[in-house]
C-alpha cells in the first residue's frame, strides 16, 4: 500500500503546477519604503510606492522547470488618481497595466505571461503612475486554461460580423508570435504597395486607408474620395486586411488662409478651424451637434459599402487626440471621450456597422474612453530616421489605460520597428503601418525611399519569419 501511495504522490507531483509567493518587503527597493499600516498584508509588511514612476522593487526567484509562468499582483491603490504598474522579467519588458482603486489589498493577474527557463530569475516591479502599495507577487506555472483565462479578449460589439470575429481571433492568437506588416496609402493611389512589392517581393498584410476626402467640408471645396472603398475591397479580396483612419475636416469654421497648415484642406488641424465641438457635445440641439452628425453619417455611408461586402475594418477614428494638434483633441480629454462615445453610438447602434474593430489612438491613458468602446489600443510611432526600436515605452503608456486584456498596434510609423528585437521580446504589438508618401516612395514617384528605413533594413524586416505579410494570412471570409 505504501508503494502505491508513493507512486501516486510522485505521479501527482510531476503534474502539479509550480507556484510561489514573493513578498515585496523581501526584495531590493529603490525610492520606496516598507510599511505596515494597511491591514490584510501577507509577510512582514508591504512597500509603498511614490507617485511619479520612480519607485521599484527587484525580487529574485527560482523556477523548478522550464515553462510558461503567470504573475498575480497583490496591491492597494489610491482612489484619487489612476495608478499603474510596470513589470519586467530578467530586464525584459513584460507588461504595464492599470490598478483598480482599493483601500484594502486586492489582487489581479498581470495580462501577460513569460516563458522562463529552469533556474534563477528577477522580477522588477515599478510604480508606473499614481500612488499605491505593493504587498506580493505570485509566480504561477501557467497551463493553457490559465493562459486563456488571463488573455481572454472579446470584441466590444457583441453583434460583430463573423469576419470581424475571425480576424480578431486571429490577431489574438498571433499576439507575441508575430507582427503584421502594414502600409498606409493616400486616396486611391496604391504606389506605396507597388514600391514595397518591387523592393521586397512581398505585399504588406495590412492596407491603411483614410476617409479624409469624404469629409463634407472638403467635398464642398471639390475634394472627392472617389472609389477608395473599391481599392480596399480589392485588397481584401486579394487576401489583405483593412485599417481605416479619418482625418476629419472640421464640419465648419474653416479659416482658409494662404498660410502654412491653415488652408481649407488643413481643416482637421486645430489651428485651421474655429469649430468648437464641445458645444455640440454639451447641446444636442446645437448647430455644432447637427454638423457632427451629418459628417459621421457621410462616413458611415462609405463604411457601409465595406460592411455590405462583409469586410471587417480596423477602425481608428479621431486619432492622436492628446497631442491637441487636431481639433477633436483641442478641448481636453473629457470632451474627446464624449465625442468618441458619440461616434461609437452613431456608427454601431444607429447605423448598425458591425464590421468595425475599434482602435483607440488618443495615445494617453487619461484620454481612454472605456473598455466597452475599445478593442485595440494603438500608438503612432515616429522615431528618429534609421532608429529601429521596439517602442516598449509607448506600449507601456497605452497599456496603463486599462486592466483588461486588449490588443495593441503601432498604427502609424516612420522608421520600421526592429522586428528582430520584437521577436526576441515576444512583443505584444499586433501590426505596424508605415505612413504614406516619402516614408516609402522616393521623389521619382516609383522607387523605394530610404528616408527613414534603409533598403537593407526594409528587406531584413519584411523577410523576417516574425513578420507576417499578405501571402501568409489565412482567409477571414465566412459569409458568401
PDB file of N, CA, C and O in Angstrom, residues 239-314:
ATOM      1  N   UNK A 239      -6.616  38.997 -50.215  1.00  0.00           N
ATOM      2  CA  UNK A 239      -6.116  38.339 -49.001  1.00  0.00           C
ATOM      3  C   UNK A 239      -5.616  39.263 -47.926  1.00  0.00           C
ATOM      4  O   UNK A 239      -5.061  38.802 -46.921  1.00  0.00           O
ATOM      5  N   UNK A 240      -5.789  40.584 -48.094  1.00  0.00           N
ATOM      6  CA  UNK A 240      -5.278  41.543 -47.123  1.00  0.00           C
ATOM      7  C   UNK A 240      -6.295  41.970 -46.071  1.00  0.00           C
ATOM      8  O   UNK A 240      -7.463  41.572 -46.094  1.00  0.00           O
ATOM      9  N   UNK A 241      -5.818  42.789 -45.149  1.00  0.00           N
ATOM     10  CA  UNK A 241      -6.617  43.324 -44.046  1.00  0.00           C
ATOM     11  C   UNK A 241      -6.684  44.840 -44.216  1.00  0.00           C
ATOM     12  O   UNK A 241      -5.716  45.463 -44.656  1.00  0.00           O
ATOM     13  N   UNK A 242      -7.812  45.436 -43.830  1.00  0.00           N
ATOM     14  CA  UNK A 242      -8.000  46.870 -43.998  1.00  0.00           C
ATOM     15  C   UNK A 242      -8.023  47.574 -42.643  1.00  0.00           C
ATOM     16  O   UNK A 242      -8.761  47.176 -41.731  1.00  0.00           O
ATOM     17  N   UNK A 243      -7.189  48.621 -42.514  1.00  0.00           N
ATOM     18  CA  UNK A 243      -7.314  49.544 -41.388  1.00  0.00           C
ATOM     19  C   UNK A 243      -7.670  50.909 -41.944  1.00  0.00           C
ATOM     20  O   UNK A 243      -7.218  51.284 -43.033  1.00  0.00           O
ATOM     21  N   UNK A 244      -8.498  51.623 -41.220  1.00  0.00           N
ATOM     22  CA  UNK A 244      -9.052  52.866 -41.760  1.00  0.00           C
ATOM     23  C   UNK A 244      -9.003  53.982 -40.726  1.00  0.00           C
ATOM     24  O   UNK A 244      -9.461  53.820 -39.592  1.00  0.00           O
ATOM     25  N   UNK A 245      -8.445  55.129 -41.132  1.00  0.00           N
ATOM     26  CA  UNK A 245      -8.437  56.341 -40.321  1.00  0.00           C
ATOM     27  C   UNK A 245      -9.346  57.378 -40.968  1.00  0.00           C
ATOM     28  O   UNK A 245      -9.838  57.188 -42.083  1.00  0.00           O
ATOM     29  N   UNK A 246      -9.562  58.483 -40.253  1.00  0.00           N
ATOM     30  CA  UNK A 246     -10.346  59.580 -40.815  1.00  0.00           C
ATOM     31  C   UNK A 246      -9.798  60.899 -40.296  1.00  0.00           C
ATOM     32  O   UNK A 246     -10.033  61.252 -39.142  1.00  0.00           O
ATOM     33  N   UNK A 247      -8.999  61.587 -41.119  1.00  0.00           N
ATOM     34  CA  UNK A 247      -8.618  62.952 -40.803  1.00  0.00           C
ATOM     35  C   UNK A 247      -9.858  63.826 -41.053  1.00  0.00           C
ATOM     36  O   UNK A 247     -10.094  64.281 -42.167  1.00  0.00           O
ATOM     37  N   UNK A 248     -10.621  64.014 -40.022  1.00  0.00           N
ATOM     38  CA  UNK A 248     -11.935  64.647 -40.096  1.00  0.00           C
ATOM     39  C   UNK A 248     -11.773  66.157 -40.306  1.00  0.00           C
ATOM     40  O   UNK A 248     -11.447  66.887 -39.383  1.00  0.00           O
ATOM     41  N   UNK A 249     -11.998  66.610 -41.531  1.00  0.00           N
ATOM     42  CA  UNK A 249     -12.004  68.052 -41.780  1.00  0.00           C
ATOM     43  C   UNK A 249     -13.150  68.671 -40.993  1.00  0.00           C
ATOM     44  O   UNK A 249     -14.288  68.183 -41.068  1.00  0.00           O
ATOM     45  N   UNK A 250     -12.871  69.697 -40.228  1.00  0.00           N
ATOM     46  CA  UNK A 250     -13.886  70.287 -39.355  1.00  0.00           C
ATOM     47  C   UNK A 250     -15.174  70.569 -40.125  1.00  0.00           C
ATOM     48  O   UNK A 250     -15.138  71.046 -41.268  1.00  0.00           O
ATOM     49  N   UNK A 251     -16.322  70.303 -39.522  1.00  0.00           N
ATOM     50  CA  UNK A 251     -17.602  70.491 -40.206  1.00  0.00           C
ATOM     51  C   UNK A 251     -17.854  71.925 -40.665  1.00  0.00           C
ATOM     52  O   UNK A 251     -18.559  72.152 -41.645  1.00  0.00           O
ATOM     53  N   UNK A 252     -17.304  72.906 -39.951  1.00  0.00           N
ATOM     54  CA  UNK A 252     -17.470  74.312 -40.321  1.00  0.00           C
ATOM     55  C   UNK A 252     -16.332  75.114 -39.683  1.00  0.00           C
ATOM     56  O   UNK A 252     -15.490  74.559 -38.982  1.00  0.00           O
ATOM     57  N   UNK A 253     -16.339  76.417 -39.941  1.00  0.00           N
ATOM     58  CA  UNK A 253     -15.350  77.288 -39.310  1.00  0.00           C
ATOM     59  C   UNK A 253     -13.956  77.176 -39.879  1.00  0.00           C
ATOM     60  O   UNK A 253     -12.975  77.447 -39.181  1.00  0.00           O
ATOM     61  N   UNK A 254     -13.832  76.770 -41.163  1.00  0.00           N
ATOM     62  CA  UNK A 254     -12.510  76.668 -41.774  1.00  0.00           C
ATOM     63  C   UNK A 254     -11.925  78.069 -41.960  1.00  0.00           C
ATOM     64  O   UNK A 254     -12.561  78.953 -42.541  1.00  0.00           O
ATOM     65  N   UNK A 255     -10.724  78.286 -41.476  1.00  0.00           N
ATOM     66  CA  UNK A 255     -10.089  79.604 -41.561  1.00  0.00           C
ATOM     67  C   UNK A 255      -9.664  79.906 -42.999  1.00  0.00           C
ATOM     68  O   UNK A 255      -9.837  81.014 -43.495  1.00  0.00           O
ATOM     69  N   UNK A 256      -9.115  78.931 -43.676  1.00  0.00           N
ATOM     70  CA  UNK A 256      -8.764  79.003 -45.094  1.00  0.00           C
ATOM     71  C   UNK A 256      -7.932  80.236 -45.455  1.00  0.00           C
ATOM     72  O   UNK A 256      -8.319  81.066 -46.283  1.00  0.00           O
ATOM     73  N   UNK A 257      -6.778  80.350 -44.841  1.00  0.00           N
ATOM     74  CA  UNK A 257      -5.828  81.405 -45.163  1.00  0.00           C
ATOM     75  C   UNK A 257      -4.658  80.807 -45.934  1.00  0.00           C
ATOM     76  O   UNK A 257      -4.319  79.645 -45.759  1.00  0.00           O
ATOM     77  N   UNK A 258      -4.052  81.618 -46.773  1.00  0.00           N
ATOM     78  CA  UNK A 258      -2.893  81.153 -47.527  1.00  0.00           C
ATOM     79  C   UNK A 258      -1.659  81.218 -46.632  1.00  0.00           C
ATOM     80  O   UNK A 258      -0.729  81.989 -46.856  1.00  0.00           O
ATOM     81  N   UNK A 259      -1.696  80.393 -45.607  1.00  0.00           N
ATOM     82  CA  UNK A 259      -0.622  80.299 -44.632  1.00  0.00           C
ATOM     83  C   UNK A 259      -0.375  78.820 -44.351  1.00  0.00           C
ATOM     84  O   UNK A 259      -1.289  77.994 -44.531  1.00  0.00           O
ATOM     85  N   UNK A 260       0.838  78.465 -43.937  1.00  0.00           N
ATOM     86  CA  UNK A 260       1.140  77.044 -43.685  1.00  0.00           C
ATOM     87  C   UNK A 260       0.132  76.398 -42.732  1.00  0.00           C
ATOM     88  O   UNK A 260      -0.156  76.932 -41.665  1.00  0.00           O
ATOM     89  N   UNK A 261      -0.436  75.262 -43.175  1.00  0.00           N
ATOM     90  CA  UNK A 261      -1.339  74.437 -42.383  1.00  0.00           C
ATOM     91  C   UNK A 261      -2.602  75.170 -41.941  1.00  0.00           C
ATOM     92  O   UNK A 261      -3.199  74.845 -40.911  1.00  0.00           O
ATOM     93  N   UNK A 262      -3.057  76.154 -42.745  1.00  0.00           N
ATOM     94  CA  UNK A 262      -4.278  76.876 -42.398  1.00  0.00           C
ATOM     95  C   UNK A 262      -5.230  76.988 -43.593  1.00  0.00           C
ATOM     96  O   UNK A 262      -6.160  77.771 -43.586  1.00  0.00           O
ATOM     97  N   UNK A 263      -4.984  76.183 -44.650  1.00  0.00           N
ATOM     98  CA  UNK A 263      -5.873  76.170 -45.803  1.00  0.00           C
ATOM     99  C   UNK A 263      -7.133  75.357 -45.483  1.00  0.00           C
ATOM    100  O   UNK A 263      -7.204  74.671 -44.460  1.00  0.00           O
ATOM    101  N   UNK A 264      -8.119  75.400 -46.368  1.00  0.00           N
ATOM    102  CA  UNK A 264      -9.341  74.626 -46.136  1.00  0.00           C
ATOM    103  C   UNK A 264      -9.055  73.140 -46.026  1.00  0.00           C
ATOM    104  O   UNK A 264      -9.708  72.420 -45.258  1.00  0.00           O
ATOM    105  N   UNK A 265      -8.060  72.673 -46.766  1.00  0.00           N
ATOM    106  CA  UNK A 265      -7.741  71.247 -46.725  1.00  0.00           C
ATOM    107  C   UNK A 265      -6.911  70.864 -45.503  1.00  0.00           C
ATOM    108  O   UNK A 265      -6.593  69.693 -45.301  1.00  0.00           O
ATOM    109  N   UNK A 266      -6.556  71.858 -44.683  1.00  0.00           N
ATOM    110  CA  UNK A 266      -5.920  71.595 -43.386  1.00  0.00           C
ATOM    111  C   UNK A 266      -6.944  71.613 -42.264  1.00  0.00           C
ATOM    112  O   UNK A 266      -6.595  71.671 -41.086  1.00  0.00           O
ATOM    113  N   UNK A 267      -8.209  71.528 -42.613  1.00  0.00           N
ATOM    114  CA  UNK A 267      -9.281  71.720 -41.645  1.00  0.00           C
ATOM    115  C   UNK A 267      -9.360  70.706 -40.523  1.00  0.00           C
ATOM    116  O   UNK A 267     -10.128  70.890 -39.581  1.00  0.00           O
ATOM    117  N   UNK A 268      -8.582  69.658 -40.578  1.00  0.00           N
ATOM    118  CA  UNK A 268      -8.517  68.717 -39.454  1.00  0.00           C
ATOM    119  C   UNK A 268      -7.584  69.226 -38.360  1.00  0.00           C
ATOM    120  O   UNK A 268      -7.588  68.704 -37.248  1.00  0.00           O
ATOM    121  N   UNK A 269      -6.783  70.241 -38.682  1.00  0.00           N
ATOM    122  CA  UNK A 269      -5.841  70.790 -37.701  1.00  0.00           C
ATOM    123  C   UNK A 269      -6.538  71.820 -36.798  1.00  0.00           C
ATOM    124  O   UNK A 269      -7.377  72.602 -37.249  1.00  0.00           O
ATOM    125  N   UNK A 270      -6.137  71.852 -35.546  1.00  0.00           N
ATOM    126  CA  UNK A 270      -6.724  72.780 -34.582  1.00  0.00           C
ATOM    127  C   UNK A 270      -6.591  74.225 -35.044  1.00  0.00           C
ATOM    128  O   UNK A 270      -7.548  75.014 -34.960  1.00  0.00           O
ATOM    129  N   UNK A 271      -5.427  74.584 -35.542  1.00  0.00           N
ATOM    130  CA  UNK A 271      -5.204  75.988 -35.887  1.00  0.00           C
ATOM    131  C   UNK A 271      -5.845  76.405 -37.207  1.00  0.00           C
ATOM    132  O   UNK A 271      -5.820  77.578 -37.565  1.00  0.00           O
ATOM    133  N   UNK A 272      -6.452  75.452 -37.917  1.00  0.00           N
ATOM    134  CA  UNK A 272      -7.060  75.769 -39.214  1.00  0.00           C
ATOM    135  C   UNK A 272      -8.579  75.903 -39.139  1.00  0.00           C
ATOM    136  O   UNK A 272      -9.239  76.044 -40.163  1.00  0.00           O
ATOM    137  N   UNK A 273      -9.156  75.866 -37.932  1.00  0.00           N
ATOM    138  CA  UNK A 273     -10.613  75.957 -37.812  1.00  0.00           C
ATOM    139  C   UNK A 273     -11.008  76.632 -36.503  1.00  0.00           C
ATOM    140  O   UNK A 273     -10.264  76.575 -35.508  1.00  0.00           O
ATOM    141  N   UNK A 274     -12.167  77.246 -36.515  1.00  0.00           N
ATOM    142  CA  UNK A 274     -12.734  77.817 -35.293  1.00  0.00           C
ATOM    143  C   UNK A 274     -13.853  76.928 -34.746  1.00  0.00           C
ATOM    144  O   UNK A 274     -14.515  77.286 -33.770  1.00  0.00           O
ATOM    145  N   UNK A 275     -14.070  75.775 -35.361  1.00  0.00           N
ATOM    146  CA  UNK A 275     -15.157  74.882 -34.943  1.00  0.00           C
ATOM    147  C   UNK A 275     -14.937  74.410 -33.509  1.00  0.00           C
ATOM    148  O   UNK A 275     -13.872  73.911 -33.157  1.00  0.00           O
ATOM    149  N   UNK A 276     -15.969  74.568 -32.676  1.00  0.00           N
ATOM    150  CA  UNK A 276     -15.904  74.186 -31.266  1.00  0.00           C
ATOM    151  C   UNK A 276     -16.840  72.994 -31.028  1.00  0.00           C
ATOM    152  O   UNK A 276     -18.034  73.159 -30.796  1.00  0.00           O
ATOM    153  N   UNK A 277     -16.283  71.801 -31.093  1.00  0.00           N
ATOM    154  CA  UNK A 277     -17.127  70.608 -30.974  1.00  0.00           C
ATOM    155  C   UNK A 277     -17.669  70.420 -29.568  1.00  0.00           C
ATOM    156  O   UNK A 277     -18.672  69.718 -29.361  1.00  0.00           O
ATOM    157  N   UNK A 278     -17.034  71.055 -28.561  1.00  0.00           N
ATOM    158  CA  UNK A 278     -17.521  70.900 -27.183  1.00  0.00           C
ATOM    159  C   UNK A 278     -18.933  71.458 -27.038  1.00  0.00           C
ATOM    160  O   UNK A 278     -19.714  70.974 -26.202  1.00  0.00           O
ATOM    161  N   UNK A 279     -19.294  72.459 -27.854  1.00  0.00           N
ATOM    162  CA  UNK A 279     -20.665  72.983 -27.825  1.00  0.00           C
ATOM    163  C   UNK A 279     -21.644  71.905 -28.286  1.00  0.00           C
ATOM    164  O   UNK A 279     -22.737  71.764 -27.728  1.00  0.00           O
ATOM    165  N   UNK A 280     -21.262  71.168 -29.312  1.00  0.00           N
ATOM    166  CA  UNK A 280     -22.114  70.090 -29.798  1.00  0.00           C
ATOM    167  C   UNK A 280     -22.229  68.948 -28.815  1.00  0.00           C
ATOM    168  O   UNK A 280     -23.288  68.313 -28.702  1.00  0.00           O
ATOM    169  N   UNK A 281     -21.157  68.675 -28.090  1.00  0.00           N
ATOM    170  CA  UNK A 281     -21.173  67.615 -27.079  1.00  0.00           C
ATOM    171  C   UNK A 281     -22.141  67.969 -25.960  1.00  0.00           C
ATOM    172  O   UNK A 281     -22.886  67.122 -25.466  1.00  0.00           O
ATOM    173  N   UNK A 282     -22.159  69.234 -25.586  1.00  0.00           N
ATOM    174  CA  UNK A 282     -22.992  69.671 -24.467  1.00  0.00           C
ATOM    175  C   UNK A 282     -24.447  69.921 -24.862  1.00  0.00           C
ATOM    176  O   UNK A 282     -25.351  69.794 -24.036  1.00  0.00           O
ATOM    177  N   UNK A 283     -24.681  70.292 -26.126  1.00  0.00           N
ATOM    178  CA  UNK A 283     -26.030  70.658 -26.552  1.00  0.00           C
ATOM    179  C   UNK A 283     -26.389  69.948 -27.855  1.00  0.00           C
ATOM    180  O   UNK A 283     -25.926  70.321 -28.933  1.00  0.00           O
ATOM    181  N   UNK A 284     -27.221  68.938 -27.758  1.00  0.00           N
ATOM    182  CA  UNK A 284     -27.586  68.146 -28.933  1.00  0.00           C
ATOM    183  C   UNK A 284     -28.615  68.838 -29.830  1.00  0.00           C
ATOM    184  O   UNK A 284     -29.022  68.278 -30.853  1.00  0.00           O
ATOM    185  N   UNK A 285     -29.021  70.024 -29.437  1.00  0.00           N
ATOM    186  CA  UNK A 285     -29.882  70.832 -30.293  1.00  0.00           C
ATOM    187  C   UNK A 285     -29.072  71.874 -31.061  1.00  0.00           C
ATOM    188  O   UNK A 285     -29.624  72.604 -31.886  1.00  0.00           O
ATOM    189  N   UNK A 286     -27.790  71.922 -30.801  1.00  0.00           N
ATOM    190  CA  UNK A 286     -26.939  72.961 -31.393  1.00  0.00           C
ATOM    191  C   UNK A 286     -26.601  72.656 -32.847  1.00  0.00           C
ATOM    192  O   UNK A 286     -26.684  71.505 -33.304  1.00  0.00           O
ATOM    193  N   UNK A 287     -26.173  73.705 -33.563  1.00  0.00           N
ATOM    194  CA  UNK A 287     -25.746  73.538 -34.943  1.00  0.00           C
ATOM    195  C   UNK A 287     -24.495  72.678 -35.002  1.00  0.00           C
ATOM    196  O   UNK A 287     -24.328  71.870 -35.933  1.00  0.00           O
ATOM    197  N   UNK A 288     -23.606  72.824 -34.019  1.00  0.00           N
ATOM    198  CA  UNK A 288     -22.364  72.039 -33.989  1.00  0.00           C
ATOM    199  C   UNK A 288     -22.669  70.542 -33.922  1.00  0.00           C
ATOM    200  O   UNK A 288     -22.034  69.738 -34.615  1.00  0.00           O
ATOM    201  N   UNK A 289     -23.637  70.174 -33.088  1.00  0.00           N
ATOM    202  CA  UNK A 289     -24.001  68.759 -32.971  1.00  0.00           C
ATOM    203  C   UNK A 289     -24.566  68.235 -34.289  1.00  0.00           C
ATOM    204  O   UNK A 289     -24.187  67.152 -34.767  1.00  0.00           O
ATOM    205  N   UNK A 290     -25.459  69.008 -34.893  1.00  0.00           N
ATOM    206  CA  UNK A 290     -26.078  68.586 -36.151  1.00  0.00           C
ATOM    207  C   UNK A 290     -25.045  68.405 -37.258  1.00  0.00           C
ATOM    208  O   UNK A 290     -25.132  67.465 -38.060  1.00  0.00           O
ATOM    209  N   UNK A 291     -24.045  69.283 -37.276  1.00  0.00           N
ATOM    210  CA  UNK A 291     -22.995  69.177 -38.288  1.00  0.00           C
ATOM    211  C   UNK A 291     -22.117  67.944 -38.054  1.00  0.00           C
ATOM    212  O   UNK A 291     -21.714  67.267 -39.008  1.00  0.00           O
ATOM    213  N   UNK A 292     -21.831  67.663 -36.788  1.00  0.00           N
ATOM    214  CA  UNK A 292     -21.026  66.473 -36.495  1.00  0.00           C
ATOM    215  C   UNK A 292     -21.772  65.205 -36.901  1.00  0.00           C
ATOM    216  O   UNK A 292     -21.176  64.289 -37.480  1.00  0.00           O
ATOM    217  N   UNK A 293     -23.055  65.154 -36.618  1.00  0.00           N
ATOM    218  CA  UNK A 293     -23.862  64.003 -37.016  1.00  0.00           C
ATOM    219  C   UNK A 293     -23.897  63.880 -38.531  1.00  0.00           C
ATOM    220  O   UNK A 293     -23.773  62.774 -39.096  1.00  0.00           O
ATOM    221  N   UNK A 294     -24.050  65.003 -39.233  1.00  0.00           N
ATOM    222  CA  UNK A 294     -24.020  64.990 -40.699  1.00  0.00           C
ATOM    223  C   UNK A 294     -22.732  64.361 -41.209  1.00  0.00           C
ATOM    224  O   UNK A 294     -22.746  63.514 -42.125  1.00  0.00           O
ATOM    225  N   UNK A 295     -21.612  64.760 -40.611  1.00  0.00           N
ATOM    226  CA  UNK A 295     -20.315  64.254 -41.072  1.00  0.00           C
ATOM    227  C   UNK A 295     -20.134  62.775 -40.765  1.00  0.00           C
ATOM    228  O   UNK A 295     -19.643  62.007 -41.606  1.00  0.00           O
ATOM    229  N   UNK A 296     -20.506  62.367 -39.559  1.00  0.00           N
ATOM    230  CA  UNK A 296     -20.384  60.949 -39.194  1.00  0.00           C
ATOM    231  C   UNK A 296     -21.247  60.095 -40.113  1.00  0.00           C
ATOM    232  O   UNK A 296     -20.839  59.013 -40.548  1.00  0.00           O
ATOM    233  N   UNK A 297     -22.415  60.598 -40.447  1.00  0.00           N
ATOM    234  CA  UNK A 297     -23.304  59.868 -41.347  1.00  0.00           C
ATOM    235  C   UNK A 297     -22.702  59.736 -42.747  1.00  0.00           C
ATOM    236  O   UNK A 297     -22.882  58.711 -43.424  1.00  0.00           O
ATOM    237  N   UNK A 298     -21.985  60.772 -43.187  1.00  0.00           N
ATOM    238  CA  UNK A 298     -21.325  60.714 -44.502  1.00  0.00           C
ATOM    239  C   UNK A 298     -20.251  59.632 -44.516  1.00  0.00           C
ATOM    240  O   UNK A 298     -20.086  58.905 -45.512  1.00  0.00           O
ATOM    241  N   UNK A 299     -19.538  59.506 -43.420  1.00  0.00           N
ATOM    242  CA  UNK A 299     -18.503  58.470 -43.329  1.00  0.00           C
ATOM    243  C   UNK A 299     -19.142  57.096 -43.185  1.00  0.00           C
ATOM    244  O   UNK A 299     -18.641  56.102 -43.735  1.00  0.00           O
ATOM    245  N   UNK A 300     -20.240  57.021 -42.469  1.00  0.00           N
ATOM    246  CA  UNK A 300     -20.963  55.748 -42.321  1.00  0.00           C
ATOM    247  C   UNK A 300     -21.356  55.192 -43.678  1.00  0.00           C
ATOM    248  O   UNK A 300     -21.332  53.974 -43.901  1.00  0.00           O
ATOM    249  N   UNK A 301     -21.707  56.082 -44.602  1.00  0.00           N
ATOM    250  CA  UNK A 301     -22.092  55.654 -45.945  1.00  0.00           C
ATOM    251  C   UNK A 301     -20.966  54.880 -46.617  1.00  0.00           C
ATOM    252  O   UNK A 301     -21.201  53.865 -47.295  1.00  0.00           O
ATOM    253  N   UNK A 302     -19.723  55.336 -46.429  1.00  0.00           N
ATOM    254  CA  UNK A 302     -18.574  54.645 -47.017  1.00  0.00           C
ATOM    255  C   UNK A 302     -18.274  53.332 -46.286  1.00  0.00           C
ATOM    256  O   UNK A 302     -17.981  52.308 -46.908  1.00  0.00           O
ATOM    257  N   UNK A 303     -18.378  53.360 -44.987  1.00  0.00           N
ATOM    258  CA  UNK A 303     -18.124  52.147 -44.210  1.00  0.00           C
ATOM    259  C   UNK A 303     -19.169  51.075 -44.501  1.00  0.00           C
ATOM    260  O   UNK A 303     -18.882  49.872 -44.440  1.00  0.00           O
ATOM    261  N   UNK A 304     -20.377  51.512 -44.843  1.00  0.00           N
ATOM    262  CA  UNK A 304     -21.438  50.554 -45.174  1.00  0.00           C
ATOM    263  C   UNK A 304     -21.146  49.797 -46.472  1.00  0.00           C
ATOM    264  O   UNK A 304     -21.577  48.644 -46.636  1.00  0.00           O
ATOM    265  N   UNK A 305     -20.403  50.435 -47.372  1.00  0.00           N
ATOM    266  CA  UNK A 305     -20.022  49.738 -48.610  1.00  0.00           C
ATOM    267  C   UNK A 305     -19.143  48.540 -48.265  1.00  0.00           C
ATOM    268  O   UNK A 305     -19.305  47.441 -48.820  1.00  0.00           O
ATOM    269  N   UNK A 306     -18.223  48.744 -47.317  1.00  0.00           N
ATOM    270  CA  UNK A 306     -17.360  47.640 -46.878  1.00  0.00           C
ATOM    271  C   UNK A 306     -18.167  46.614 -46.085  1.00  0.00           C
ATOM    272  O   UNK A 306     -17.974  45.406 -46.241  1.00  0.00           O
ATOM    273  N   UNK A 307     -19.082  47.099 -45.253  1.00  0.00           N
ATOM    274  CA  UNK A 307     -19.912  46.186 -44.456  1.00  0.00           C
ATOM    275  C   UNK A 307     -20.777  45.315 -45.354  1.00  0.00           C
ATOM    276  O   UNK A 307     -20.971  44.126 -45.087  1.00  0.00           O
ATOM    277  N   UNK A 308     -21.305  45.902 -46.427  1.00  0.00           N
ATOM    278  CA  UNK A 308     -22.149  45.152 -47.362  1.00  0.00           C
ATOM    279  C   UNK A 308     -21.388  43.996 -47.985  1.00  0.00           C
ATOM    280  O   UNK A 308     -21.959  42.950 -48.323  1.00  0.00           O
ATOM    281  N   UNK A 309     -20.063  44.166 -48.112  1.00  0.00           N
ATOM    282  CA  UNK A 309     -19.214  43.114 -48.687  1.00  0.00           C
ATOM    283  C   UNK A 309     -18.553  42.247 -47.608  1.00  0.00           C
ATOM    284  O   UNK A 309     -17.611  41.508 -47.894  1.00  0.00           O
ATOM    285  N   UNK A 310     -19.068  42.367 -46.375  1.00  0.00           N
ATOM    286  CA  UNK A 310     -18.580  41.567 -45.243  1.00  0.00           C
ATOM    287  C   UNK A 310     -17.081  41.749 -45.009  1.00  0.00           C
ATOM    288  O   UNK A 310     -16.360  40.789 -44.718  1.00  0.00           O
ATOM    289  N   UNK A 311     -16.619  42.987 -45.134  1.00  0.00           N
ATOM    290  CA  UNK A 311     -15.201  43.302 -44.933  1.00  0.00           C
ATOM    291  C   UNK A 311     -15.015  43.931 -43.558  1.00  0.00           C
ATOM    292  O   UNK A 311     -15.533  45.017 -43.289  1.00  0.00           O
ATOM    293  N   UNK A 312     -14.294  43.267 -42.662  1.00  0.00           N
ATOM    294  CA  UNK A 312     -14.023  43.870 -41.358  1.00  0.00           C
ATOM    295  C   UNK A 312     -13.009  45.005 -41.506  1.00  0.00           C
ATOM    296  O   UNK A 312     -12.142  44.967 -42.376  1.00  0.00           O
ATOM    297  N   UNK A 313     -13.130  46.014 -40.658  1.00  0.00           N
ATOM    298  CA  UNK A 313     -12.265  47.185 -40.728  1.00  0.00           C
ATOM    299  C   UNK A 313     -11.675  47.463 -39.350  1.00  0.00           C
ATOM    300  O   UNK A 313     -12.407  47.552 -38.363  1.00  0.00           O
ATOM    301  N   UNK A 314     -10.354  47.583 -39.299  1.00  0.00           N
ATOM    302  CA  UNK A 314      -9.683  48.050 -38.093  1.00  0.00           C
ATOM    303  C   UNK A 314      -9.862  49.566 -38.077  1.00  0.00           C
ATOM    304  O   UNK A 314      -9.101  50.310 -38.689  1.00  0.00           O
TER     305      UNK A 314
END
